[in-house]
Coordinates of C-alpha atoms in Angstrom, one line a residue:
Chain I
G1 CA 19.9 -49.0 176.1
A2 CA 21.1 -46.6 173.5
G3 CA 21.6 -43.6 175.7
V4 CA 20.7 -42.7 179.3
S5 CA 17.0 -42.7 180.0
Q6 CA 15.3 -40.4 182.5
S7 CA 11.8 -40.2 183.9
P8 CA 9.8 -38.4 184.4
S9 CA 11.1 -35.6 182.0
N10 CA 8.8 -33.4 184.1
K11 CA 7.2 -33.5 187.4
V12 CA 5.5 -30.6 189.1
T13 CA 4.6 -31.4 192.8
E14 CA 3.4 -29.5 196.1
K15 CA 5.7 -28.4 198.7
G16 CA 6.4 -31.3 201.7
K17 CA 5.5 -34.3 198.9
D18 CA 8.1 -36.8 198.1
V19 CA 9.4 -37.4 194.6
E20 CA 11.0 -40.0 192.9
L21 CA 13.3 -39.5 189.6
R22 CA 14.5 -42.3 187.8
C23 CA 17.5 -43.1 185.9
D24 CA 18.5 -45.8 183.2
P25 CA 21.8 -45.8 182.4
I26 CA 23.6 -47.2 179.3
S27 CA 23.8 -50.8 179.1
G28 CA 27.0 -51.8 180.7
H29 CA 28.3 -48.7 182.2
T30 CA 29.1 -49.4 185.7
A31 CA 29.3 -45.9 186.9
L32 CA 25.9 -43.6 187.4
Y33 CA 26.1 -40.0 188.5
W34 CA 23.4 -37.3 189.3
Y35 CA 24.1 -33.7 189.1
R36 CA 21.6 -31.1 189.8
Q37 CA 21.2 -27.7 187.5
S38 CA 19.4 -24.9 188.8
L39 CA 18.1 -22.0 186.8
G40 CA 21.1 -19.9 185.7
Q41 CA 23.6 -22.3 187.8
G42 CA 26.1 -24.6 186.5
L43 CA 26.0 -28.4 187.4
E44 CA 26.2 -29.7 190.9
F45 CA 27.5 -32.8 192.0
L46 CA 25.4 -34.7 194.0
I47 CA 26.3 -38.7 194.1
Y48 CA 27.9 -41.2 192.0
F49 CA 27.8 -45.1 192.0
Q50 CA 30.7 -47.3 191.2
G51 CA 30.1 -50.8 190.6
N52 CA 29.8 -52.4 194.0
S53 CA 31.5 -50.0 195.7
A54 CA 30.1 -48.0 198.3
P55 CA 28.5 -44.8 196.5
D56 CA 30.1 -41.0 197.0
K57 CA 27.3 -39.1 198.5
S58 CA 29.5 -36.1 199.2
G59 CA 27.4 -33.7 197.1
L60 CA 23.9 -34.7 198.6
P61 CA 22.5 -31.2 200.0
S62 CA 20.5 -32.4 202.8
D63 CA 19.3 -35.4 204.5
R64 CA 16.1 -35.2 202.3
F65 CA 18.0 -36.4 199.3
S66 CA 18.8 -40.0 198.9
A67 CA 19.5 -42.1 196.1
E68 CA 19.9 -46.1 195.2
R69 CA 21.0 -47.9 192.7
T70 CA 19.7 -51.4 192.2
G71 CA 21.3 -54.6 190.7
G72 CA 24.1 -52.1 189.4
S73 CA 21.6 -50.8 186.8
V74 CA 18.8 -48.1 187.6
S75 CA 18.7 -45.7 190.0
T76 CA 16.5 -43.7 192.1
L77 CA 16.9 -40.1 193.5
T78 CA 14.4 -39.4 196.1
I79 CA 13.8 -36.3 197.5
Q80 CA 11.5 -36.0 200.6
R81 CA 9.4 -33.3 202.0
T82 CA 10.1 -31.4 198.7
Q83 CA 10.9 -27.4 199.1
Q84 CA 10.9 -25.0 196.6
E85 CA 14.4 -24.6 196.4
D86 CA 14.6 -28.0 195.5
S87 CA 13.0 -26.9 191.8
A88 CA 15.7 -27.7 189.4
V89 CA 17.0 -29.8 186.3
Y90 CA 18.2 -33.2 187.7
L91 CA 20.5 -34.6 185.1
C92 CA 21.9 -38.5 185.3
A93 CA 24.9 -39.8 183.5
S94 CA 26.7 -42.8 183.0
S95 CA 30.1 -44.3 182.2
N96 CA 32.3 -47.5 181.7
T97 CA 35.4 -47.1 184.2
G98 CA 37.8 -47.4 181.5
W99 CA 41.2 -45.2 181.8
G100 CA 39.7 -41.8 180.6
N101 CA 36.1 -42.8 180.1
T102 CA 33.5 -40.4 179.0
I103 CA 30.3 -39.6 181.3
Y104 CA 27.0 -39.6 178.8
F105 CA 24.1 -37.7 180.0
G106 CA 20.5 -38.2 179.8
E107 CA 17.8 -35.6 178.8
G108 CA 17.2 -34.5 182.7
S109 CA 14.2 -34.4 184.9
W110 CA 12.9 -31.0 185.4
L111 CA 11.1 -30.6 188.9
T112 CA 9.1 -27.9 189.9
V113 CA 8.0 -27.6 193.5
V114 CA 5.0 -25.2 194.1
Chain D
A1 CA 40.1 -31.0 195.9
Q2 CA 39.5 -30.4 192.3
S3 CA 38.0 -27.5 190.7
V4 CA 36.8 -25.6 187.5
A5 CA 36.2 -22.1 186.5
Q6 CA 34.9 -20.6 183.6
P7 CA 35.4 -16.8 184.0
E8 CA 33.4 -15.6 181.5
D9 CA 29.0 -16.0 181.9
Q10 CA 28.6 -15.1 178.4
V11 CA 30.6 -14.8 175.2
N12 CA 29.2 -12.9 172.0
V13 CA 31.1 -13.8 169.0
A14 CA 30.0 -12.5 165.0
E15 CA 29.2 -15.5 162.9
G16 CA 32.4 -16.3 160.7
N17 CA 34.7 -15.3 163.3
P18 CA 36.9 -17.3 165.5
L19 CA 35.5 -18.2 169.0
T20 CA 37.0 -19.1 172.3
V21 CA 35.5 -20.2 175.6
K22 CA 37.8 -20.0 178.3
C23 CA 38.3 -22.8 181.3
T24 CA 41.0 -22.9 183.9
Y25 CA 41.4 -26.0 186.5
S26 CA 42.5 -27.2 189.8
V27 CA 43.5 -30.9 190.6
S28 CA 46.3 -32.3 192.5
G29 CA 47.1 -35.2 190.1
N30 CA 46.7 -35.6 186.5
P31 CA 43.9 -33.6 185.0
Y32 CA 41.2 -35.4 182.5
L33 CA 39.5 -32.3 180.9
F34 CA 36.2 -32.4 179.1
W35 CA 33.8 -30.0 177.4
Y36 CA 30.0 -30.4 177.2
V37 CA 27.6 -28.3 175.2
Q38 CA 23.9 -28.0 176.2
Y39 CA 21.0 -26.8 173.8
P40 CA 18.0 -25.3 175.0
N41 CA 16.1 -27.7 177.2
R42 CA 18.3 -30.7 176.4
G43 CA 21.2 -32.7 178.6
L44 CA 24.8 -32.1 178.1
Q45 CA 26.5 -33.6 174.6
F46 CA 30.1 -34.3 174.9
L47 CA 32.0 -32.3 172.4
L48 CA 36.0 -33.3 173.3
K49 CA 38.2 -34.8 176.1
Y50 CA 42.1 -34.4 176.9
I51 CA 43.6 -37.3 178.7
T52 CA 47.0 -37.7 177.6
G53 CA 49.1 -37.1 174.7
D54 CA 48.8 -34.0 172.2
N55 CA 48.2 -30.8 173.9
L56 CA 45.3 -29.9 171.0
V57 CA 42.5 -32.1 170.9
K58 CA 39.7 -31.8 168.2
G59 CA 36.2 -33.0 168.6
S60 CA 32.8 -32.3 167.3
Y61 CA 31.2 -30.0 165.3
G62 CA 34.8 -28.4 164.4
F63 CA 35.5 -27.6 168.1
E64 CA 39.0 -28.0 169.3
A65 CA 41.0 -27.2 172.7
E66 CA 44.3 -26.8 173.8
F67 CA 45.6 -28.1 177.1
N68 CA 48.3 -25.9 178.8
K69 CA 49.8 -27.4 181.8
S70 CA 51.6 -24.3 182.8
Q71 CA 48.5 -22.1 182.8
T72 CA 46.1 -25.0 184.1
S73 CA 44.1 -24.0 181.0
F74 CA 41.8 -25.7 178.5
H75 CA 40.2 -23.3 176.3
L76 CA 37.5 -24.1 174.0
K77 CA 38.2 -23.0 170.1
K78 CA 36.5 -23.0 167.1
P79 CA 37.8 -21.0 163.8
S80 CA 34.6 -19.9 162.4
A81 CA 31.5 -19.6 164.4
L82 CA 28.2 -20.6 163.3
V83 CA 24.9 -19.4 164.5
S84 CA 23.8 -23.0 165.4
D85 CA 27.1 -22.9 167.8
S86 CA 25.1 -20.9 170.1
A87 CA 24.5 -22.8 173.6
L88 CA 25.6 -23.1 176.7
Y89 CA 28.9 -24.8 177.1
F90 CA 30.7 -26.6 180.2
C91 CA 34.2 -27.5 181.1
A92 CA 34.7 -30.5 183.2
V93 CA 37.6 -31.9 185.3
R94 CA 38.6 -35.3 186.8
D95 CA 41.4 -36.2 188.8
G96 CA 43.1 -38.9 186.8
S97 CA 45.6 -40.0 189.6
S98 CA 43.2 -39.9 192.5
G99 CA 40.8 -43.4 191.6
T100 CA 37.9 -41.2 192.3
Y101 CA 35.6 -40.8 189.1
K102 CA 34.2 -37.7 190.1
Y103 CA 33.6 -35.1 187.6
I104 CA 33.8 -31.6 188.7
F105 CA 31.9 -29.0 186.2
G106 CA 32.2 -25.5 185.8
T107 CA 29.2 -22.8 186.2
G108 CA 29.1 -22.7 182.2
T109 CA 29.5 -20.4 179.6
R110 CA 26.8 -18.9 176.9
L111 CA 27.9 -18.7 173.5
K112 CA 26.0 -16.3 171.6
V113 CA 26.9 -16.1 167.6
L114 CA 25.3 -13.1 165.9
A115 CA 24.4 -13.4 162.6

């Protein structure tokens, strides 16, 4: 597609429920990233996928968080047993892997845990 | 490990005056440096980047940034601020020598341009 597409744009969920956030990267981009932006905070790196390589999961805050990328394209970020501190904007980005590549962001998924 | 610091939470400037938003970085290899802007309730938009070459890079909306290796800085500048420049600005770094594609972002600086 023309840009990075994320869904849902807004999600309100009850504490303890599981949520799935979807990201559809720019067509042809081999790298895909997830970041979290909490109110008043900067961007926190969560995970990135690069082609067929093992993902860098070093930013996932707990084992309640997981992500997968199917067929080298669409990615799903799953948060199990949501907590109120998970409330944030989850931003997805993608890039090609050329030298000096730029990453391009989607509009984000706003998650509110009540 | 790479890191980015944006020492100012907020910068206020009068419309028509020059603006500077500061960024310093730390990487062990070659720094790839980026600036992004975020308008309310939107994702991040790319402004400009430094990879190599001329230390002064020009980007979108009249913004520019200067790479200073000795001071490990990459400050964002604009000669004449507009009210519409009011937004949240993020600096990011990637270690170009490490083989990783991990981008680390600063905490952001809110720019407020006063009419």
